[in-house]
Short mmCIF file of C-alpha atoms in Angstrom, two decimals:
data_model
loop_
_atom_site.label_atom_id
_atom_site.label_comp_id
_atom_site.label_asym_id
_atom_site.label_seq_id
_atom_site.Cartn_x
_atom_site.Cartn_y
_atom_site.Cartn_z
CA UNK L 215 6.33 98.84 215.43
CA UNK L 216 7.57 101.91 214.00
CA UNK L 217 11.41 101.16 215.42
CA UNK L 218 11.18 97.87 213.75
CA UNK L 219 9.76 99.04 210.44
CA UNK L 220 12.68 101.67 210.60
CA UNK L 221 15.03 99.12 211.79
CA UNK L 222 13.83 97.11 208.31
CA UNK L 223 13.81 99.39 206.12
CA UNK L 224 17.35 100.34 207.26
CA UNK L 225 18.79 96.67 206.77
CA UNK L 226 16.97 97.04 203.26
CA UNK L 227 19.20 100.72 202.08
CA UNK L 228 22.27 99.37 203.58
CA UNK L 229 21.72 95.86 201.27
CA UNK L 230 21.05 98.38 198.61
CA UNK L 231 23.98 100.78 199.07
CA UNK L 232 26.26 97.03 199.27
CA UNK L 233 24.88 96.07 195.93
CA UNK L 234 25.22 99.06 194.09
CA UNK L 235 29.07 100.01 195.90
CA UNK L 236 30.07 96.34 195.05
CA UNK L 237 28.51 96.83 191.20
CA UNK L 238 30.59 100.07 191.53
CA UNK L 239 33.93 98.15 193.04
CA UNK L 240 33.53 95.50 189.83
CA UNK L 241 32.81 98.09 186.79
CA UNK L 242 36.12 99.63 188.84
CA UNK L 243 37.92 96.60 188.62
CA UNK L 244 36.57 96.43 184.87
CA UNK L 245 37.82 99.20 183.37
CA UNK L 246 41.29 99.04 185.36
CA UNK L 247 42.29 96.16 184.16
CA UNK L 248 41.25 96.52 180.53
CA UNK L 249 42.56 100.31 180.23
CA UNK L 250 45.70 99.50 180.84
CA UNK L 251 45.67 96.80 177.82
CA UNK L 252 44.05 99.05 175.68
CA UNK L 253 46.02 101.65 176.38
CA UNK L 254 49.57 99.32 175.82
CA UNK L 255 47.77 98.43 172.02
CA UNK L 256 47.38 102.05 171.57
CA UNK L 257 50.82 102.73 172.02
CA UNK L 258 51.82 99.53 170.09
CA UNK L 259 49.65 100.85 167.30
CA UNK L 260 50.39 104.35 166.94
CA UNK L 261 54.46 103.58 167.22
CA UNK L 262 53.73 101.19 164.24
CA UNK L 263 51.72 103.39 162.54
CA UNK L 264 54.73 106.29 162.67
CA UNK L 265 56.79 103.94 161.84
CA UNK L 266 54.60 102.95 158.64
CA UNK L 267 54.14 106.06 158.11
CA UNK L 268 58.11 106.97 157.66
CA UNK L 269 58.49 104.20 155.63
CA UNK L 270 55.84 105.02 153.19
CA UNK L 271 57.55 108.47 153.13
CA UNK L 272 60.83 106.29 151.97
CA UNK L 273 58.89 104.08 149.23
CA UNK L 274 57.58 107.78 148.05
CA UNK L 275 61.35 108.92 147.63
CA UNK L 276 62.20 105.50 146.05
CA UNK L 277 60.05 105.54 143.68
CA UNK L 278 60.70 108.94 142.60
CA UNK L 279 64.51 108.17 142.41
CA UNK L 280 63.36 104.98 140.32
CA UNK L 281 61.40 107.19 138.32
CA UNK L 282 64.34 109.88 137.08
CA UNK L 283 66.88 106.80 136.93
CA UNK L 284 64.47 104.80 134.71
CA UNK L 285 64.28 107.71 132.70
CA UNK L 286 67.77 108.22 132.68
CA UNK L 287 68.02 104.82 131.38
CA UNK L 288 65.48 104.86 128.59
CA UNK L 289 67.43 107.74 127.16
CA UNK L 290 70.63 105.68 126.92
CA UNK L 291 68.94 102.85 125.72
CA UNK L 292 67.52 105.16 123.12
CA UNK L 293 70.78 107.09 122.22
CA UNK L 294 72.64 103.03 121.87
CA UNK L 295 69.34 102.13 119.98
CA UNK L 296 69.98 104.85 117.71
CA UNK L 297 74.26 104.05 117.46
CA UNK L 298 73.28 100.07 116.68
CA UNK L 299 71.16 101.30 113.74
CA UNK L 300 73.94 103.74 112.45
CA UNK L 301 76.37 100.84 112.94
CA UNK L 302 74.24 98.43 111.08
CA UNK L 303 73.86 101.15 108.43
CA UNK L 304 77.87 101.66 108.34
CA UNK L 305 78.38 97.94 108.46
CA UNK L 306 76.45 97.85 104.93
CA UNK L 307 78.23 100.66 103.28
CA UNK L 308 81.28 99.45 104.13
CA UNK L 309 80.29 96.06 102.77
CA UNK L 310 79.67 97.79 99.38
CA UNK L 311 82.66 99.88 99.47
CA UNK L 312 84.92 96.55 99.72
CA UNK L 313 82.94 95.33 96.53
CA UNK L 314 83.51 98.83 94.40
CA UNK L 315 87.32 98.40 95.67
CA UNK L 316 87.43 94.62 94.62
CA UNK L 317 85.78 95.69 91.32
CA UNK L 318 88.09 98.45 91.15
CA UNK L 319 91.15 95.98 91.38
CA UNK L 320 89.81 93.88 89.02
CA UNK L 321 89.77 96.77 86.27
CA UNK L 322 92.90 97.57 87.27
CA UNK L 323 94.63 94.25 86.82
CA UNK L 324 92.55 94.04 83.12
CA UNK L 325 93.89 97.94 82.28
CA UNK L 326 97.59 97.05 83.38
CA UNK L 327 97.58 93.75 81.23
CA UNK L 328 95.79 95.97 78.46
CA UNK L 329 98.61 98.32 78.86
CA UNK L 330 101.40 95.38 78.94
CA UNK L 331 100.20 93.54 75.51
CA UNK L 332 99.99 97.09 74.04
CA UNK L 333 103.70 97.79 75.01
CA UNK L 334 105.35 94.78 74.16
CA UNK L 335 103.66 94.26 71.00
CA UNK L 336 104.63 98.10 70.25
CA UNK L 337 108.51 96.97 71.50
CA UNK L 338 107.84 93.94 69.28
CA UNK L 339 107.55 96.14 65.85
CA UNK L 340 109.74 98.72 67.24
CA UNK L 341 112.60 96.20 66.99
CA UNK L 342 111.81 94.26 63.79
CA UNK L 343 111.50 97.64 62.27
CA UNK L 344 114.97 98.54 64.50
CA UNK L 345 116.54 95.42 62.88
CA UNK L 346 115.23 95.07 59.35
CA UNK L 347 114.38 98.54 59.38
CA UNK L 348 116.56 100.11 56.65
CA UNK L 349 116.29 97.53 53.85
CA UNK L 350 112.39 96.78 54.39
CA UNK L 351 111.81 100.14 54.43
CA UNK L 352 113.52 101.41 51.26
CA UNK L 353 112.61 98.28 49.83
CA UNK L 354 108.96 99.89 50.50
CA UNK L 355 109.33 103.03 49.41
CA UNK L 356 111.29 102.41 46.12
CA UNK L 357 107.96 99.48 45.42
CA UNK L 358 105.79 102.77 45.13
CA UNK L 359 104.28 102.86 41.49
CA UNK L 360 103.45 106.27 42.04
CA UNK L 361 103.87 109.52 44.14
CA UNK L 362 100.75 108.95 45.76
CA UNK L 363 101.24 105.71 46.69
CA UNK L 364 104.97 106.48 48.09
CA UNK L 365 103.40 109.20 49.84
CA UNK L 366 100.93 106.53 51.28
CA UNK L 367 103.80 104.58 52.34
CA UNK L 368 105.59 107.00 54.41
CA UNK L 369 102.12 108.14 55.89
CA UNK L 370 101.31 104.49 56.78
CA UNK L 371 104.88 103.87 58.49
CA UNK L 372 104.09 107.47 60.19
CA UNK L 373 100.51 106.45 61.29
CA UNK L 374 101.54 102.95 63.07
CA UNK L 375 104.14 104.95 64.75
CA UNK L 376 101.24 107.43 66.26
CA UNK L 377 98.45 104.39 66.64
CA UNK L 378 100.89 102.52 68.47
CA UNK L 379 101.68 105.74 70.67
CA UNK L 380 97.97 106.66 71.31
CA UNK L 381 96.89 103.01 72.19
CA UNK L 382 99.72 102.98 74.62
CA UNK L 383 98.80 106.17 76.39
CA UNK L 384 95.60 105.78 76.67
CA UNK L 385 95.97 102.23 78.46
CA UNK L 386 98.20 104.49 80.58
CA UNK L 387 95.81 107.29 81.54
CA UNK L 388 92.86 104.50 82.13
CA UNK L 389 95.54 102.73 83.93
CA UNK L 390 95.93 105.56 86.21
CA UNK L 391 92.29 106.63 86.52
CA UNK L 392 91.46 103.29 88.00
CA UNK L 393 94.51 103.43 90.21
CA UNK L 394 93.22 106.93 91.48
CA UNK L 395 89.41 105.35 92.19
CA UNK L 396 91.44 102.45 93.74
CA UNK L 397 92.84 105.15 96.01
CA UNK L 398 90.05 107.16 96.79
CA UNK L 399 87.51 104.03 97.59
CA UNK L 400 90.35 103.24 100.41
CA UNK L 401 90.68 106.51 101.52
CA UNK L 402 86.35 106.53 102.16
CA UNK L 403 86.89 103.01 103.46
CA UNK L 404 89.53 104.12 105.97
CA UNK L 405 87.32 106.81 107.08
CA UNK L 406 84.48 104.11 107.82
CA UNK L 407 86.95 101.98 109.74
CA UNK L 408 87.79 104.90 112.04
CA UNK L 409 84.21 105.77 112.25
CA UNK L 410 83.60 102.04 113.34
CA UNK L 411 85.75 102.55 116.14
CA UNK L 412 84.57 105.66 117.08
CA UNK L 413 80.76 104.15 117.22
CA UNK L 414 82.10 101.08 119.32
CA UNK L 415 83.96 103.69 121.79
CA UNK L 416 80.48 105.18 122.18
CA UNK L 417 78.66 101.76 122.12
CA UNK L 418 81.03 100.39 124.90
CA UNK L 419 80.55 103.36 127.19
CA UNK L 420 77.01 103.67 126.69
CA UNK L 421 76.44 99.98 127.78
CA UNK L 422 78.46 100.89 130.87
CA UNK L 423 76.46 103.80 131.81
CA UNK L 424 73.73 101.26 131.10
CA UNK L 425 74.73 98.11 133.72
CA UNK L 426 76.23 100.95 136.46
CA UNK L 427 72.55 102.51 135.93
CA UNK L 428 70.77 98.87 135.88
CA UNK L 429 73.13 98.18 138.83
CA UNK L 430 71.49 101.28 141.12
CA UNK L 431 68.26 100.07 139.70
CA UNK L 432 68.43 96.45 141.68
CA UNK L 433 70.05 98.80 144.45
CA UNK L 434 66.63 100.44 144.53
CA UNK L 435 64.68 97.31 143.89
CA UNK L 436 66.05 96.22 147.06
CA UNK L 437 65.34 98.82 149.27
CA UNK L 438 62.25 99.04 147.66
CA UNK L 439 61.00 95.53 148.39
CA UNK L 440 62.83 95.68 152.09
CA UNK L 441 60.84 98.78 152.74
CA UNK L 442 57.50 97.59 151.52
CA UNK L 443 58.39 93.92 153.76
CA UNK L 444 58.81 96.39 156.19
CA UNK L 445 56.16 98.72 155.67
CA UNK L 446 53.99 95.01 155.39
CA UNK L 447 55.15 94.30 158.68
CA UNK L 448 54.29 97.26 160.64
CA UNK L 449 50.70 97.16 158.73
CA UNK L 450 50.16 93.37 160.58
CA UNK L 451 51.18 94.86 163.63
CA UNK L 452 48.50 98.42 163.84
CA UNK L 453 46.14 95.22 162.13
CA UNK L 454 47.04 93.25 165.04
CA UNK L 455 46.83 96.02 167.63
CA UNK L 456 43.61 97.26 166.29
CA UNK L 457 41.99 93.66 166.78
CA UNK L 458 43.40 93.61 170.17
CA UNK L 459 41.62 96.75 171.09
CA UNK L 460 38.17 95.70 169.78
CA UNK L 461 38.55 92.46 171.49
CA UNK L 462 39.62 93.67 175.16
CA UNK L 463 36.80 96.71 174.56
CA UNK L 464 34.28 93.96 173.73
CA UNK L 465 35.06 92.10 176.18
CA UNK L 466 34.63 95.37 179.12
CA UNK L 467 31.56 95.56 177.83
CA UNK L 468 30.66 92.56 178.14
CA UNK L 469 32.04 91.96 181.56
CA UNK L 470 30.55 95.53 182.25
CA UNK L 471 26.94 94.38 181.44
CA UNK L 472 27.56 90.93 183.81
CA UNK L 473 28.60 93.04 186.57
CA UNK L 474 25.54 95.22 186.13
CA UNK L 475 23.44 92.06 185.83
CA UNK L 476 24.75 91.03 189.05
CA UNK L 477 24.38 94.13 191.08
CA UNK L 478 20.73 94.16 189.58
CA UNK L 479 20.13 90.74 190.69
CA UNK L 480 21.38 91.41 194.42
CA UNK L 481 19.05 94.24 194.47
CA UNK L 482 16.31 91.93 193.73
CA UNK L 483 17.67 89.33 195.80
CA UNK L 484 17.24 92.36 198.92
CA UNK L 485 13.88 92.58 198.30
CA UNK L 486 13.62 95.86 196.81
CA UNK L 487 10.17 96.71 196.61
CA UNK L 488 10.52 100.58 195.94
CA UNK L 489 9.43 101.78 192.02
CA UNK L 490 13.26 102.07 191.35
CA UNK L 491 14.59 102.18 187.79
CA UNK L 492 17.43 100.92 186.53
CA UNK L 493 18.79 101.65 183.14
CA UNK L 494 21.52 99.73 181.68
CA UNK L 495 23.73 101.21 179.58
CA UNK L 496 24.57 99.84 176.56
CA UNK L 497 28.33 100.61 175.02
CA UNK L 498 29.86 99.51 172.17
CA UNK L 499 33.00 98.49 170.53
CA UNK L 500 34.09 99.51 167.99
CA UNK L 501 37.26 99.13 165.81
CA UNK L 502 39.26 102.63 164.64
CA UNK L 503 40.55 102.20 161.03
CA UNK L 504 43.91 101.24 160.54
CA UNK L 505 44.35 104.26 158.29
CA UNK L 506 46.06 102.19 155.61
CA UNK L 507 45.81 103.66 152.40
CA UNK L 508 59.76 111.18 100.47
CA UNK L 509 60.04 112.80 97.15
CA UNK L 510 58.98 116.31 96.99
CA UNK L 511 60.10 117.56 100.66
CA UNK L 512 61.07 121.43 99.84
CA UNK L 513 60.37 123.75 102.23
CA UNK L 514 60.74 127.25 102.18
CA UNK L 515 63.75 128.82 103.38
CA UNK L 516 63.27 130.87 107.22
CA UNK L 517 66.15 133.29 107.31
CA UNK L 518 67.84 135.70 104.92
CA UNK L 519 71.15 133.44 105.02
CA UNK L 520 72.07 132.73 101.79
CA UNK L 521 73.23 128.77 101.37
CA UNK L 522 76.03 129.73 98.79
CA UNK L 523 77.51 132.17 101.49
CA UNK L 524 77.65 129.22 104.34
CA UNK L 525 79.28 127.03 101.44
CA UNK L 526 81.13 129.58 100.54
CA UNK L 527 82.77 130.14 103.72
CA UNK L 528 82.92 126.15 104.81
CA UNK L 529 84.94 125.88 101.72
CA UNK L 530 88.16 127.92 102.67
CA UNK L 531 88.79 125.47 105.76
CA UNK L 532 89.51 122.97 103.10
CA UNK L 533 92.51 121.12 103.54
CA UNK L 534 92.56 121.68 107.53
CA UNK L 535 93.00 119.17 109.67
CA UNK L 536 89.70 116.65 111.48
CA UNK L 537 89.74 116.16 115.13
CA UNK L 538 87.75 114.14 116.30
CA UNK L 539 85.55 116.15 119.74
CA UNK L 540 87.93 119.37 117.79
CA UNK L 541 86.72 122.79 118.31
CA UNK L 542 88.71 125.01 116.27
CA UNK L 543 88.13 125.37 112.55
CA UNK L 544 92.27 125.67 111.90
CA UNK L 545 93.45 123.46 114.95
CA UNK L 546 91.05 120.46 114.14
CA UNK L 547 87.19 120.15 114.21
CA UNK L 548 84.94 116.93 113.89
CA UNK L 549 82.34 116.69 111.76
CA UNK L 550 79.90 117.96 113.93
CA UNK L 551 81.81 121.51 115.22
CA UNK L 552 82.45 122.31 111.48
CA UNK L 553 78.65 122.09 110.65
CA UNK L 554 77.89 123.70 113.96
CA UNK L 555 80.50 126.68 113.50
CA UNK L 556 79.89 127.32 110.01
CA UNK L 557 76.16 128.13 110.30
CA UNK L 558 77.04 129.56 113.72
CA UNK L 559 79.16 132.37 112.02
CA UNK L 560 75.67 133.78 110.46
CA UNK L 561 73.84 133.43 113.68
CA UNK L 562 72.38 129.84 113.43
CA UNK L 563 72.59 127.87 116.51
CA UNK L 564 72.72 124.02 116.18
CA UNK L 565 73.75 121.15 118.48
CA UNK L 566 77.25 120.34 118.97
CA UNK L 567 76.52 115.98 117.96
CA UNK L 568 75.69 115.18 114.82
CA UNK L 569 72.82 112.63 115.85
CA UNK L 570 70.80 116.29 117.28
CA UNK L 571 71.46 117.68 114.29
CA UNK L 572 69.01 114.52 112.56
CA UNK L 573 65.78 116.47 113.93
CA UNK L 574 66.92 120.39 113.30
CA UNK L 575 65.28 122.48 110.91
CA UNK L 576 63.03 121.32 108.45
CA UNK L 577 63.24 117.70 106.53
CA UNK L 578 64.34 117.82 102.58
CA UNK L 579 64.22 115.20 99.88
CA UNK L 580 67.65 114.79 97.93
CA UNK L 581 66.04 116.00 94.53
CA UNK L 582 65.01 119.09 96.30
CA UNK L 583 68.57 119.91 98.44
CA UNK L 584 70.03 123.06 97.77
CA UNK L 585 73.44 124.46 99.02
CA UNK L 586 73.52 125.02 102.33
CA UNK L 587 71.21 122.11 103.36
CA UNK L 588 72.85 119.81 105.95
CA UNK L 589 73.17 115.82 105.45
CA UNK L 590 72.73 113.57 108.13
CA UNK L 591 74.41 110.50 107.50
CA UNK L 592 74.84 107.58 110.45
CA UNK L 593 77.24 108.98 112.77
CA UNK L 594 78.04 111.80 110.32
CA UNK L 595 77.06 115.61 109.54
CA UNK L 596 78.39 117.38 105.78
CA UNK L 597 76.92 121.11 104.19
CA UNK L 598 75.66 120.51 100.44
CA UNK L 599 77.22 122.58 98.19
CA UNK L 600 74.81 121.46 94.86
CA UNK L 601 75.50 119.17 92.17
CA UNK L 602 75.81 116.11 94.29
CA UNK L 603 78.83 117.50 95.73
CA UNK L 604 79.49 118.28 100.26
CA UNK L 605 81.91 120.42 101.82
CA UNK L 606 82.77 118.09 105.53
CA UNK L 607 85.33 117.27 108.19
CA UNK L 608 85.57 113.91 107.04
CA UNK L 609 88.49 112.37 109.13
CA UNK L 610 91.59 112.18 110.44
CA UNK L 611 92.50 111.01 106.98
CA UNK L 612 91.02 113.20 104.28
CA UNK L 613 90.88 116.14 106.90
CA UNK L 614 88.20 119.06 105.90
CA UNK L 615 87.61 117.65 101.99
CA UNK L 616 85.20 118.14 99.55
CA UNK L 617 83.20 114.69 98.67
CA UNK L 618 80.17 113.24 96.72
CA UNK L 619 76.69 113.79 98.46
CA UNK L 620 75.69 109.68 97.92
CA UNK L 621 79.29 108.14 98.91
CA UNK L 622 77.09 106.93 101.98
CA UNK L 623 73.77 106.05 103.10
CA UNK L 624 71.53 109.50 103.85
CA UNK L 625 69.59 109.64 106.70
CA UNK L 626 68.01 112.69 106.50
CA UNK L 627 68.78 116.28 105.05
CA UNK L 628 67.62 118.99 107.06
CA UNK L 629 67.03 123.11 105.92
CA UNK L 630 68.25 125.23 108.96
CA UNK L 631 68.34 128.36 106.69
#
């Protein structure tokens, strides 16, 4: 009886051992299988997410570049922004220029006829006096009743002589006064002309800096949007990858908690009697993260320079000649460098354009200027000098001239002193 109960209980530990070794075997088999998919997701996933990671690195550097070049841009549309309006502002001066010429021409053409009807009706008396000079005029003289009234005579002859001479010189000198306005209005009209052209220089190579700058913005755009398709792409993928991994780690479980049902039914099925245990162990899934993430403006002055003295010295380059981008006071200077040098010889440093030159200092209204004050005008930089009067390279015309403060429209008037 004992052999046999030893014999049993044998067959019963070796059922046992074969339930447990094939529940062994299976879990085995299990986690084979499924490692080596997890393990090829892995890899998918972290070679995506490197490579996601690179390109967000790229969209970083992108952006930036977009960044400066936008800025870039905004300035130039800014500095054309600011060249339109001075153009506009040009456009309408030069418009009333062409009427004070037209009006001057009109004067003119009244003050030479004026001048003509004077002159022939003086060479009209002239020559009746020329032909029946000698009898009429005795004939006058020797009707006098008295002293006085010869004396009369010979004054009146003598006075149409001089009225006749006045009248006729002074249609001359108006004459000539409205032929020198005539002059001077084309002269500042010429100026504005070249000034045009020098603004639509400026305007035309501004909007190129503009389209090759636009042009390197779509550049970016591109990459930009082929980087985040990219970037897009490689996100589905570690997505994809991830899912794959919580699905084949589900399904060990899973296949884990069959095989341990099974090896717990064979035990039962051998007829364990024994107070034996078994404890399943539970494991989960779970998912890593993808890891996917006006009148009255008059300030006080700030230095010790004295505006006469910058006037003063501005004035004796009077006469020499404008270059336009110049930089020598006797060679040729542009508006701009003679501002800029003139203050710079008493140690005040300004920009070299004119359009800088709008926000120096300190703003002034025109009934407050004083001499040395600078006047901004569109495109254009001049030193007061008082009375209404500037001291400015003007242009290649006038050259370094004196000129009247209003001939154009202010801007603003700055005190640098």
């Amino acid at each position: 009886m004992k052999f046999l109960r030893a014999m049993k209980k044998l067959k019963i530990k070796q059922q046992i051992i074969a339930a447990v070794m094939a529940c062994v075997l299976g879990i085995g088999g299990i986690y084979s299988v499924h490692a080596s998919v997890i393990n090829d997701a892995k890899n998918k996933k972290n070679e995506a997410q490197q490579e996601l990671d690179n390109l967000n690195s790229q969209i970083d550097e992108i952006q930036a570049a977009q960044s400066d070049l936008q800025e870039e841009m905004d300035a130039y549309d800014d500095q054309l922004m600011a060249l339109l309006t001075d153009m506009d502002l040009l456009e309408n001066d030069m418009d009333a220029k062409q009427d004070e010429i037209d009006q001057a021409n009109a004067d003119l053409e009244v003050a030479q006829e004026k001048e003509q009807t004077q002159y022939n009706a003086m060479k009209t008396r002239i020559q009746y006096m020329y032909e029946n000079g000698d009898s009429n005029y005795w004939e006058a003289m020797m009707g006098a009743t008295s002293i006085t009234d010869l004396l009369n005579r010979v004054e009146y002859v003598s006075e149409v002589y001089d009225y006749d001479r006045k009248q006729l010189t002074a249609y001359q000198e108006t004459v000539q006064q409205v032929a020198d306005l005539k002059d001077q209005l084309n002269a500042q009209l010429a100026e504005m002309e070249e000034l045009k052209i020098s603004y639509e220089d400026q305007a035309s190579s501004l909007q190129a800096l503009i389209a090759e700058k636009s042009a390197a913005m779509d550049n970016f755009d591109a990459q930009l949007a082929s980087a985040k398709s990219l970037a897009s792409q490689y996100a589905d993928t570690i997505k994809k990858q991830n899912q794959i991994i919580a699905d084949e780690q589900a399904r060990q479980a899973a296949e884990e908690a069959a095989a341990r049902r099974r090896a717990a039914q064979q035990q039962q099925n051998a007829g364990n009697q024994s107070n034996t245990t078994g404890s399943d162990t539970n494991a989960s899934a779970s998912g890593s993260g993808t890891g996917l993430t006006s009148s009255g403006l008059n300030p006080a002055h700030t230095t010790n320079v004295s505006g006469s003295d910058v006037v003063a010295f501005a004035s004796q380059y009077v006469g020499y000649p404008y270059v336009y981008g110049g930089n020598s006071l006797t060679e040729g200077a542009d508006c701009s460098y003679f501002v800029m040098a003139c203050f710079g010889q008493y140690g005040i440093s300004l920009p070299r354009n004119s359009y800088s030159m709008q926000s120096c200092g300190q703003a002034v209204s025109y009934d407050c200027a004083q001499p040395g004050d600078i006047i901004c005008y569109p495109g254009h930089v001049a030193i007061y000098m008082g009375n209404g009067r500037i001291v400015h390279a003007s242009s290649p015309t006038n050259g370094i001239c004196y000129g009247s403060a209003t001939y154009r429209t202010i801007l603003t008037i700055r005190r640098v002193l």
